[in-house]
GROMACS .gro file of C-alpha atoms in nm:
model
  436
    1UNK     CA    1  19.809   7.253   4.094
    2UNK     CA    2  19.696   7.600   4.053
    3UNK     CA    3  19.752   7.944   4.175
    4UNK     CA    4  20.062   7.812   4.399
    5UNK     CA    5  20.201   8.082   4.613
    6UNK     CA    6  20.552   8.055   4.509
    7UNK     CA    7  20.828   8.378   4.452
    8UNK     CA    8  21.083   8.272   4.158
    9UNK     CA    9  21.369   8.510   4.319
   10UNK     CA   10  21.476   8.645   4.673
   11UNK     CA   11  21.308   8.392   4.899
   12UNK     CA   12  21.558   8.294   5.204
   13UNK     CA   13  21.478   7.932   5.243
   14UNK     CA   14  21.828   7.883   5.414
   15UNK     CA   15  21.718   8.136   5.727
   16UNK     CA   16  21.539   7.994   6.017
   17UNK     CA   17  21.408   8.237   6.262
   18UNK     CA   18  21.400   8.085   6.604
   19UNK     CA   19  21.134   8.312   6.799
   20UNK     CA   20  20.864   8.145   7.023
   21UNK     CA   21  20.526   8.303   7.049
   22UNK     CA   22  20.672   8.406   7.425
   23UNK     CA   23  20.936   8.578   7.284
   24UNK     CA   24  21.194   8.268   7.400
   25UNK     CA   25  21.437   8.137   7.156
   26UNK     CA   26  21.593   7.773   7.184
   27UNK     CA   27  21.911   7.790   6.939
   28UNK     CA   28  22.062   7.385   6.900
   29UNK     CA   29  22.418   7.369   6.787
   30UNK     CA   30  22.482   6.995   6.793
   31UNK     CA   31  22.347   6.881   7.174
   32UNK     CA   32  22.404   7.211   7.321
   33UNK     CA   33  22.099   7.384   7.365
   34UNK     CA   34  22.072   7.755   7.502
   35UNK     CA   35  21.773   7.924   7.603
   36UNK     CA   36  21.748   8.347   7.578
   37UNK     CA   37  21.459   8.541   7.693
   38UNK     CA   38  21.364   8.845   7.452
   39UNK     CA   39  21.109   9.153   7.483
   40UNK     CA   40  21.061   9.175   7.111
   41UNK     CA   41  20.881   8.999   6.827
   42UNK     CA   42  21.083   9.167   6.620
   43UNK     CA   43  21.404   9.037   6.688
   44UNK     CA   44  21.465   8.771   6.477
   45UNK     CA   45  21.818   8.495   6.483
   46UNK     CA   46  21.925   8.428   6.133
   47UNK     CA   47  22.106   8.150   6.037
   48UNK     CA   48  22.246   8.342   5.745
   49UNK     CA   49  22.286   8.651   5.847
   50UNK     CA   50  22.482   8.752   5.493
   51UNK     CA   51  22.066   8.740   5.351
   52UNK     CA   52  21.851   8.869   5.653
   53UNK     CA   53  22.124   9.058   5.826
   54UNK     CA   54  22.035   9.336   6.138
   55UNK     CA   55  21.946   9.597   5.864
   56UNK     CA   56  21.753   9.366   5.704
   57UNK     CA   57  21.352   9.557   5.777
   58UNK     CA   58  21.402   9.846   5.593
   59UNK     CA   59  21.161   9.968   5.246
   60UNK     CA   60  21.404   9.832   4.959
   61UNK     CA   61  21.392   9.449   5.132
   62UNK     CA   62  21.024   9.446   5.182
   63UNK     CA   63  20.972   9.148   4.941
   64UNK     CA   64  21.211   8.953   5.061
   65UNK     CA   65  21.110   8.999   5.429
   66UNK     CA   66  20.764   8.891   5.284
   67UNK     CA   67  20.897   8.627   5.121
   68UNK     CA   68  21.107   8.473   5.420
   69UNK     CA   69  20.821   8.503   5.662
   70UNK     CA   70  20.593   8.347   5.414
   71UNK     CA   71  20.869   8.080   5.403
   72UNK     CA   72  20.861   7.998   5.764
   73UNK     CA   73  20.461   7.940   5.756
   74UNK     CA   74  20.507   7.651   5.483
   75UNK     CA   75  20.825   7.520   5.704
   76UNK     CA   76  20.568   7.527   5.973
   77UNK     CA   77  20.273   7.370   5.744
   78UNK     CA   78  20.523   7.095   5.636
   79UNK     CA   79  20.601   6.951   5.969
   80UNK     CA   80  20.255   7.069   6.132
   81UNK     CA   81  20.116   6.766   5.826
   82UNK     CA   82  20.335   6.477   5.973
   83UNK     CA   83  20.344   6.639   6.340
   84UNK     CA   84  19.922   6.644   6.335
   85UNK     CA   85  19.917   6.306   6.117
   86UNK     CA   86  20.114   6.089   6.349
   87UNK     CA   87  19.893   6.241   6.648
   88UNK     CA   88  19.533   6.104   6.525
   89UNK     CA   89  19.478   5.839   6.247
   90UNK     CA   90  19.616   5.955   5.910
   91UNK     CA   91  19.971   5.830   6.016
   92UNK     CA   92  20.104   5.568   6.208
   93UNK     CA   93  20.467   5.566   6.443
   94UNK     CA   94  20.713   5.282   6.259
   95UNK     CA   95  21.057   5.387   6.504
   96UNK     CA   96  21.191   5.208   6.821
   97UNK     CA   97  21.180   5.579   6.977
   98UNK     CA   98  20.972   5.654   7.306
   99UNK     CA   99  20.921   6.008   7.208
  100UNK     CA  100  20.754   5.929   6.868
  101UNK     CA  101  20.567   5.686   7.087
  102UNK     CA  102  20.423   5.932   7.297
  103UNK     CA  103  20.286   6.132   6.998
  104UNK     CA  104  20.112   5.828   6.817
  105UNK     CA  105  20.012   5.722   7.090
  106UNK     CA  106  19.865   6.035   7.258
  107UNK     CA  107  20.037   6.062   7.591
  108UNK     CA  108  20.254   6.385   7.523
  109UNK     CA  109  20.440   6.539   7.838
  110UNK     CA  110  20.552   6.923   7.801
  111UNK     CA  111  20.874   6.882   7.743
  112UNK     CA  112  20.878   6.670   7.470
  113UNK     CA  113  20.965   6.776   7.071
  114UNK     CA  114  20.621   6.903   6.990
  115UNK     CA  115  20.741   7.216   7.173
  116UNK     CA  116  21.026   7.269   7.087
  117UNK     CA  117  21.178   7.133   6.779
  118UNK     CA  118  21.207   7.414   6.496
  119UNK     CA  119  21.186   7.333   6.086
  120UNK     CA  120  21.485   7.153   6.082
  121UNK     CA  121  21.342   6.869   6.253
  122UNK     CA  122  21.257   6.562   6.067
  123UNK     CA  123  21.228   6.246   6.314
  124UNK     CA  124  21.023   6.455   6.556
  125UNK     CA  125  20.827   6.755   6.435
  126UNK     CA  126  20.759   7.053   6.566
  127UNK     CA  127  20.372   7.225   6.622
  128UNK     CA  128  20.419   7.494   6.886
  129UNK     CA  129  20.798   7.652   6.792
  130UNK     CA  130  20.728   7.625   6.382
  131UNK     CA  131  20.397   7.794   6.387
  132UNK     CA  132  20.481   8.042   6.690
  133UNK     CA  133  20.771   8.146   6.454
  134UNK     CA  134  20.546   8.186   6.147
  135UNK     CA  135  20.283   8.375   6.292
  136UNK     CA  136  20.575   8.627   6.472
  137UNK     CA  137  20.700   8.632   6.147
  138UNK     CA  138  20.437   8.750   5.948
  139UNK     CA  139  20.324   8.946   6.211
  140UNK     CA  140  20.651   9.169   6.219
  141UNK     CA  141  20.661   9.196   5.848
  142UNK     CA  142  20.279   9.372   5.851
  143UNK     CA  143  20.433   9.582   6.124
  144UNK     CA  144  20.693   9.726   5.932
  145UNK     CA  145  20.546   9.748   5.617
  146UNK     CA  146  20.254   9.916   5.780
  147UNK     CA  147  20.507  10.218   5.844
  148UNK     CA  148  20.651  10.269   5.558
  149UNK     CA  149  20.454  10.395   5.290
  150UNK     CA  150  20.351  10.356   4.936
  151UNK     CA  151  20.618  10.562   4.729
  152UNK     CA  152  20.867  10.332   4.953
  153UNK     CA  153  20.692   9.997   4.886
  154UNK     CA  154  20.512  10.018   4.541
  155UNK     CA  155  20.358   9.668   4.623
  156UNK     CA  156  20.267   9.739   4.971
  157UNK     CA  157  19.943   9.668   4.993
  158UNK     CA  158  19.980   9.362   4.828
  159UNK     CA  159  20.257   9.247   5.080
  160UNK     CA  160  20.049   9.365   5.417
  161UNK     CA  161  19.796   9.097   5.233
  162UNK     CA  162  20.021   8.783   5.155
  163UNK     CA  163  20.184   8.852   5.534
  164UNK     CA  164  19.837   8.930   5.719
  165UNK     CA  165  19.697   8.590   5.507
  166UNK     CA  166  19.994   8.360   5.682
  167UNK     CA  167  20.000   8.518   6.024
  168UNK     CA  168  19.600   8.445   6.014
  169UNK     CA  169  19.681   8.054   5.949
  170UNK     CA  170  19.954   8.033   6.145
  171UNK     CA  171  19.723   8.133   6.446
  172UNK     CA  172  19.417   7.873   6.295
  173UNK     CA  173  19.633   7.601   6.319
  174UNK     CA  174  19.734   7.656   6.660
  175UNK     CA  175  19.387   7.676   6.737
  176UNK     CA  176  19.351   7.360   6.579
  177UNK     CA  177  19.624   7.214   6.770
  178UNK     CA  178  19.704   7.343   7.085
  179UNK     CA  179  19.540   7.318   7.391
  180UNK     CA  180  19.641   7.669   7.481
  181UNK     CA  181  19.916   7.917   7.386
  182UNK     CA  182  20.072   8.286   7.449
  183UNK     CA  183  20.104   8.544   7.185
  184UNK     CA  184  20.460   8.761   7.246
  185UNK     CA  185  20.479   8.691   7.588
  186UNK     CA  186  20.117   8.764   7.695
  187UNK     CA  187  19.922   8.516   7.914
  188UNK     CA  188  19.794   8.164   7.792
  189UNK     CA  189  19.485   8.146   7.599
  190UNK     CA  190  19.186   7.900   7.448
  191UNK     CA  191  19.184   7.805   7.105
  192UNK     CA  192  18.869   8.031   7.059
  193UNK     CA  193  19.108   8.365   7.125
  194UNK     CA  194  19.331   8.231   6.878
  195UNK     CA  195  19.070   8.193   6.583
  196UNK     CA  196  18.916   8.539   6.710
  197UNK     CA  197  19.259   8.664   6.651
  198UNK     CA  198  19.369   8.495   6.314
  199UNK     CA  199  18.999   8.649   6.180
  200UNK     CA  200  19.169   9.013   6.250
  201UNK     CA  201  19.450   8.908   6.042
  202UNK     CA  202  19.211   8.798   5.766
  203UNK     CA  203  19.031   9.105   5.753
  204UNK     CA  204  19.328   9.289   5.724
  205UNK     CA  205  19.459   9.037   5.469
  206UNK     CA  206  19.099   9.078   5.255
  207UNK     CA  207  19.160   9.494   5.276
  208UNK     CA  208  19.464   9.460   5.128
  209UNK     CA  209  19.440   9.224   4.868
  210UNK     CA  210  19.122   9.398   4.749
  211UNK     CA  211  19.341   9.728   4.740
  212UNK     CA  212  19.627   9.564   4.533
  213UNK     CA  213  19.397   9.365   4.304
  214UNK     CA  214  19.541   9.077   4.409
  215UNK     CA  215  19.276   8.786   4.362
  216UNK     CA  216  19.496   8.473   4.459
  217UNK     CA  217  19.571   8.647   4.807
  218UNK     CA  218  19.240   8.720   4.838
  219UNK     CA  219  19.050   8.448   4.799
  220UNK     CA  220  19.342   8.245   5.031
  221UNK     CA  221  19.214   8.504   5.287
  222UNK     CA  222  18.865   8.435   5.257
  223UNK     CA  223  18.897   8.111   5.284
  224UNK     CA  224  19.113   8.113   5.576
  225UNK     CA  225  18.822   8.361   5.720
  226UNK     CA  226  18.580   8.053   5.642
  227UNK     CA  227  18.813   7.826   5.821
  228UNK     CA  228  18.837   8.040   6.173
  229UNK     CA  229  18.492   8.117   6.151
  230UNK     CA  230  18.377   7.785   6.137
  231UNK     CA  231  18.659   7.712   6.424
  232UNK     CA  232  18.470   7.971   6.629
  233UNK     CA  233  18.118   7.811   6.556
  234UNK     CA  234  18.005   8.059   6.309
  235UNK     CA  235  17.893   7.861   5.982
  236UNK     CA  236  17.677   8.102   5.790
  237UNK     CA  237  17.952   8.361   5.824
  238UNK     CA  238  18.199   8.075   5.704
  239UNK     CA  239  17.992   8.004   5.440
  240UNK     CA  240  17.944   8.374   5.323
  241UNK     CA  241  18.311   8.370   5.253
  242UNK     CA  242  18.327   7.985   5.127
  243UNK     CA  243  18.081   8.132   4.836
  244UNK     CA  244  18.328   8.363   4.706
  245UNK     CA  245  18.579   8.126   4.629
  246UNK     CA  246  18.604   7.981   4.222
  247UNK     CA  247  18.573   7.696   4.095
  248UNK     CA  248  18.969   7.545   4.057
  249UNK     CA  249  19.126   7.749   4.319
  250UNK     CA  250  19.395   7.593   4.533
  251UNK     CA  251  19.708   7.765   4.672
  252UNK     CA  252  19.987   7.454   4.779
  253UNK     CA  253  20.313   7.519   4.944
  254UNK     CA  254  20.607   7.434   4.762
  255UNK     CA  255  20.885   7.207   4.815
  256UNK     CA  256  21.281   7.201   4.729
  257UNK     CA  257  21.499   6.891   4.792
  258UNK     CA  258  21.827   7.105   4.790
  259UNK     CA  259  21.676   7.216   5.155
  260UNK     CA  260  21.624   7.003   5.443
  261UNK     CA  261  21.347   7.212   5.604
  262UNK     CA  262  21.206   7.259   5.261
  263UNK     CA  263  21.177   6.901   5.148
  264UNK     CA  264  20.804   6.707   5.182
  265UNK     CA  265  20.823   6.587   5.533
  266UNK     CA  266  20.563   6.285   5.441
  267UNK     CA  267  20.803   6.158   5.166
  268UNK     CA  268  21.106   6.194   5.406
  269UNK     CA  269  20.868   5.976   5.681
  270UNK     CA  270  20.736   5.745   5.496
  271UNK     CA  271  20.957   5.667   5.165
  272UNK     CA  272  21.289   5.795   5.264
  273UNK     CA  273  21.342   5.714   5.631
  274UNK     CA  274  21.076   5.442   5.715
  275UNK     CA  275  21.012   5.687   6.016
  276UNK     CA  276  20.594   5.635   5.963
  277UNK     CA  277  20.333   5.447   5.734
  278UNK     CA  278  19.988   5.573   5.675
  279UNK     CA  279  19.737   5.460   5.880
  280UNK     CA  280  19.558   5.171   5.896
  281UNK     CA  281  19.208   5.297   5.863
  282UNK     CA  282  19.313   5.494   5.563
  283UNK     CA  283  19.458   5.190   5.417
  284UNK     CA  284  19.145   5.009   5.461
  285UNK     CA  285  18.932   5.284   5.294
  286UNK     CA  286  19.149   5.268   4.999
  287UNK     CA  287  19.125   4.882   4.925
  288UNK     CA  288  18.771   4.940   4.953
  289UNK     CA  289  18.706   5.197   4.724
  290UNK     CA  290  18.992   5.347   4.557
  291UNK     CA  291  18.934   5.672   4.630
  292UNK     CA  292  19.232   5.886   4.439
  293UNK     CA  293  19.229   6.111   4.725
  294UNK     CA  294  19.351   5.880   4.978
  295UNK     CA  295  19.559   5.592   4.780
  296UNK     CA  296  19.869   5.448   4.899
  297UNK     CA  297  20.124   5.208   4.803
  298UNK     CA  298  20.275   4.899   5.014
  299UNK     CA  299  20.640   4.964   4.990
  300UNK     CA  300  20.706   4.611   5.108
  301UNK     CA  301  20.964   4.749   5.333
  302UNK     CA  302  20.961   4.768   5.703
  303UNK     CA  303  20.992   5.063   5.896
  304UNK     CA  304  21.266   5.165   6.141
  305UNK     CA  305  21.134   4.963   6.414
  306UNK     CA  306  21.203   4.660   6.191
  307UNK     CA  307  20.811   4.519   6.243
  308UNK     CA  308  20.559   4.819   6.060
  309UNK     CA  309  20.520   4.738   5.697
  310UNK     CA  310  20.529   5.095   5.514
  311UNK     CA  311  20.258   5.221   5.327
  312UNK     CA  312  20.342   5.566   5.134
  313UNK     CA  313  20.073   5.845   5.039
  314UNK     CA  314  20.062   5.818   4.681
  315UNK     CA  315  20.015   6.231   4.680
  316UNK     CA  316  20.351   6.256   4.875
  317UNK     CA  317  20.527   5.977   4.636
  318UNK     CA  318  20.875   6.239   4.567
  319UNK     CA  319  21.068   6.499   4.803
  320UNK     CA  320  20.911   6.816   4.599
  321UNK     CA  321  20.536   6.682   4.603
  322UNK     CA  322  20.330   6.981   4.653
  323UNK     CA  323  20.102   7.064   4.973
  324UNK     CA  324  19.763   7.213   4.945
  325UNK     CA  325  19.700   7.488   5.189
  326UNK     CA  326  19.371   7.581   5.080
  327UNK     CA  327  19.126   7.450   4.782
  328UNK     CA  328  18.790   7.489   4.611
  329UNK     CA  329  18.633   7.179   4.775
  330UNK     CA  330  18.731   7.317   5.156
  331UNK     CA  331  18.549   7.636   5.026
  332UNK     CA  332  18.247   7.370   4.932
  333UNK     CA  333  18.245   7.133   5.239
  334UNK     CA  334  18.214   7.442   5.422
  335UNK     CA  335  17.877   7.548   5.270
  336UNK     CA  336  17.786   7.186   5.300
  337UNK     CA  337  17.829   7.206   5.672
  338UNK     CA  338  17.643   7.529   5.687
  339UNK     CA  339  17.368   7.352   5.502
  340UNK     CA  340  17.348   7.098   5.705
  341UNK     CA  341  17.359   7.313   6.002
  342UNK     CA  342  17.029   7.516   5.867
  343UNK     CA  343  16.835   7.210   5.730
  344UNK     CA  344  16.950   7.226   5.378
  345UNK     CA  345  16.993   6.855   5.371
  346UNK     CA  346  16.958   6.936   5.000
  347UNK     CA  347  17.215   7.147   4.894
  348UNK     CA  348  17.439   6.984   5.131
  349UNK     CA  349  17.358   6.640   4.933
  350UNK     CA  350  17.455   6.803   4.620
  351UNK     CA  351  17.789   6.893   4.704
  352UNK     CA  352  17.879   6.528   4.870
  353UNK     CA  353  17.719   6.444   4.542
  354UNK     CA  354  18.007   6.615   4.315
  355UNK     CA  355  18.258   6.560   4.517
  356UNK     CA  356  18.186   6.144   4.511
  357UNK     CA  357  18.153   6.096   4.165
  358UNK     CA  358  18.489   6.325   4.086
  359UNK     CA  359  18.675   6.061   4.286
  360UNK     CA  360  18.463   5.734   4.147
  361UNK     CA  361  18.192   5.730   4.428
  362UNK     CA  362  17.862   5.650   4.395
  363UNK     CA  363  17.573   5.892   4.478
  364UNK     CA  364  17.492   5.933   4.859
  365UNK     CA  365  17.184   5.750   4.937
  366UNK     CA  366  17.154   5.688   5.333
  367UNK     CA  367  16.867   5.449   5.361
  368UNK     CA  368  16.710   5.798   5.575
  369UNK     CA  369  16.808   6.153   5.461
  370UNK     CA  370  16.837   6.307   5.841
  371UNK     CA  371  17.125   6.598   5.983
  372UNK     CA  372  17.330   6.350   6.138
  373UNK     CA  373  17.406   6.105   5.808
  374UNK     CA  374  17.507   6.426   5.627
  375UNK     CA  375  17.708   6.529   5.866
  376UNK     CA  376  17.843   6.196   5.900
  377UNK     CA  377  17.908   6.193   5.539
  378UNK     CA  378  18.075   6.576   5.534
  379UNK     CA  379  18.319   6.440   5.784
  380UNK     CA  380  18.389   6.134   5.577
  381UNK     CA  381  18.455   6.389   5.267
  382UNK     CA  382  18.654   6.588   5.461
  383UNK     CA  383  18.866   6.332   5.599
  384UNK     CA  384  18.925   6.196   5.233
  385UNK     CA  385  18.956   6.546   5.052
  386UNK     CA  386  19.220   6.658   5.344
  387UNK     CA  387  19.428   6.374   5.391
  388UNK     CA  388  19.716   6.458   5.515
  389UNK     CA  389  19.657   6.834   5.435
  390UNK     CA  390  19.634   6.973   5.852
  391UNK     CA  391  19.263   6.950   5.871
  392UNK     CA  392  19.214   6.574   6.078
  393UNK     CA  393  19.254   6.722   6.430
  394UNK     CA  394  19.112   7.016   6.403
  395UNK     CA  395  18.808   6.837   6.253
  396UNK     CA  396  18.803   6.598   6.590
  397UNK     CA  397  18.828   6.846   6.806
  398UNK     CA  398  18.529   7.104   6.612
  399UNK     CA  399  18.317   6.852   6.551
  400UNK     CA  400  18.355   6.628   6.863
  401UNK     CA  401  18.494   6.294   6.725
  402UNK     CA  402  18.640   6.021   6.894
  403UNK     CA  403  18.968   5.965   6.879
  404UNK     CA  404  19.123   5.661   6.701
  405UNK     CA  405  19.179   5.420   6.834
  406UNK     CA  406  18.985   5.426   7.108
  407UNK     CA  407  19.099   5.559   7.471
  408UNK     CA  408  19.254   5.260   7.645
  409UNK     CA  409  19.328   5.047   7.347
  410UNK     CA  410  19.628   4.845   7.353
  411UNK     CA  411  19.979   5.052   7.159
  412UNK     CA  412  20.147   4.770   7.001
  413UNK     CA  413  20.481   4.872   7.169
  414UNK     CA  414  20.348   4.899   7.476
  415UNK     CA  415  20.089   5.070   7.741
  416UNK     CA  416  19.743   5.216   7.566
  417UNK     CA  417  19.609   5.554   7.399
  418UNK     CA  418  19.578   5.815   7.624
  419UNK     CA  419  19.321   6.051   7.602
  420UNK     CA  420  19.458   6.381   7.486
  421UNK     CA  421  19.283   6.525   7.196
  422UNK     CA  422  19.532   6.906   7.168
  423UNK     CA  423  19.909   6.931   7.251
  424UNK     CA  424  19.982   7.069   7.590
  425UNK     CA  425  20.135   7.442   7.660
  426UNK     CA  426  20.509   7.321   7.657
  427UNK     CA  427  20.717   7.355   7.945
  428UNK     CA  428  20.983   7.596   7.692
  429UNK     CA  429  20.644   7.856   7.733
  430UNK     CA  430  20.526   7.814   8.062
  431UNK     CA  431  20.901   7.795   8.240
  432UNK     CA  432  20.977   8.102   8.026
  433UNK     CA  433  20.666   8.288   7.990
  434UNK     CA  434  20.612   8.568   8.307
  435UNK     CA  435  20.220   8.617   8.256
  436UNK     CA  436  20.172   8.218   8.266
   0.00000   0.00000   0.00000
């Protein structure tokens, strides 16, 4: 895939930085677990403290503080994709375990893994800890590099761009996600604050990149821009940015089997530990059409529960498979949208079009051309284009979709789906948290 954001030297994959977007940090040694307040974003554990030591922010380390922070986003990405999957219908729960339960079946309480587990986690993943890391992350690192100045940092510009770009999606997909959250300790807030405040990080990220010339930074900024602004309601803006993007652009995150929080958490679900299958309902649209974008494989084993027959994501088939982030046809689905959205059932129509017949569809041809079957049919593109890529719930909750299954229906190991559509404020905030 192209234009992968990957660094060939320096990156600390080995360091996890435990910081919650309250500023609380839960550090696990075995079942122990301790909980210690902080007042700064900028303090930062490390598990390897030989790499990212306490003198670790200063000019000569600046790409490696870029590339650690950057490292903690696609830790965050990585289990976000299973975490996100397993909570609407692109993955299904295949464990004995009430806690994965709870998240396939949508009846989370606060104190449950969602919350709290960090990028080690594989059984259970983490949404709010991963991403509240990344974003404090990559916040900090703009901080610092922001002070220092160019005859320090010859690449600084380039670095306040890459860092601003990941703290911006970090925020999106807690807007995506959670049902509220707190930035360093600051009082809970709506999703719409959050995408308001990843679309300050994308400017900055756009200013930057534009100063250092760097195109692949860029354009991952403008189309995270698309994505908030969209988030927030605002589809010509989205689109403005969405028509910038080329033709063939795609920035994945990168996987490394030598690393447990670095290795594709899909495979490790699905093909490795039997935790998951894919979902029904994307099992059923692949039969029927063969769409390359969503096909799967029966394993013909059963899962750990000893009663789900696993079904694999062909795209996650090995422990390295790559993870897009961000790609030309997001950047074209958005204009779509827009077009529907201003009566451009045409140009809309034309992109559904190209996307189809890349992936061995047939034309669109609704028996009546009207706003609501091309917006029916954007959401079925999306759904297909995005699978398993972080975009499913955030696409329910935009566009208004029902959840799947249905509120009520039966959960084959017991009681029915509840009715949450976001993951709650966890307790580890709100217990922790003075301003909530």
């Amino acid at each position: 895939m192209s234009n992968s954001q990957t660094s060939t030297k320096g990156r600390a994959h080995s360091r996890t930085a435990r910081l919650l977007s309250a500023c609380v940090m839960v550090i696990t040694s075995l079942t122990v677990v301790v909980t210690v307040a902080c007042s700064d974003i900028t303090h930062l554990e490390q598990s390897n403290p030989g790499q990212l030591g306490p003198g670790v922010f200063s000019p000569e380390n600046a790409d490696l503080i870029v590339n650690s922070s950057r490292g903690d986003f696609e830790c965050a990405y990585n289990q976000y994709i299973v975490g996100t999957g397993l909570f609407v219908d692109e993955l299904a729960n295949a464990i004995s375990q009430i806690q994965n339960f709870d998240l396939d079946r949508r009846t989370l309480t606060p104190n449950e893994p969602y919350g709290t587990s960090d990028c080690t986690a594989l059984q259970q993943p983490g949404i709010y800890t991963p991403l509240s890391v990344a974003r404090a992350a990559n916040d900090t690192a703009v901080a610092h590099l922001q002070g220092w100045t160019d005859a320090q940092v010859s690449d600084r510009h380039a670095l306040i761009g890459v860092a601003s770009a990941y703290a911006g999606y970090s925020l999106v997909l807690l807007g995506e996600s959670m049902c509220s959250a707190a930035i360093n300790l600051g009082p809970e807030i709506q999703p719409p604050e959050l995408f308001a405040d990843a679309v300050l990080r994308f400017d900055t990220a756009v200013a930057q990149a534009t100063a250092a010339g760097d195109q692949t930074t860029l354009n991952l900024a403008l189309l995270g821009r698309a994505r908030a602004e969209l988030d927030l309601g605002n589809s010509a803006a989205a689109a403005t940015d969405a028509a910038l993007i080329p033709a063939g652009f795609e920035v994945d995150i990168d996987h490394d089997a030598s690393a447990s929080r670095r290795v594709n958490l899909v495979y490790v679900h699905t093909l490795q530990a039997a935790f998951s299958s894919v979902d029904t309902s994307i099992i059923n649209r692949y039969l029927a059409t063969h769409d390359p974008r969503i096909a799967v494989t029966n394993t013909g084993q059963l899962g750990s529960d000893g009663v789900t027959t696993i079904w694999s994501a062909n795209k996650d088939a090995t422990s390295t498979s790559p993870q897009a982030l961000a790609k030309y046809s997001e950047a074209q689905l958005i204009i779509a949208e827009n077009d529907a959205n201003t009566s451009n059932l045409g140009g809309a129509v034309t992109i559904i079009n190209a996307l189809r017949s890349a992936n061995g569809q047939g034309a669109f041809a609704p028996p009546t051309l009207t706003q609501a079957a091309v917006m029916a049919e954007i959401v079925e593109q999306r759904r297909r284009e995005f699978f398993l890529e972080g975009h499913r719930l955030g696409d329910i909750r935009r566009l208004g979709l029902p959840m799947s299954p249905a509120v009520g229906a039966p959960y084959v190991s017991g009681g029915s789906y509840g009715a949450q559509s976001c993951f709650p404020l966890p307790d580890v905030e709100r217990i922790n948290n003075p301003n909530i």
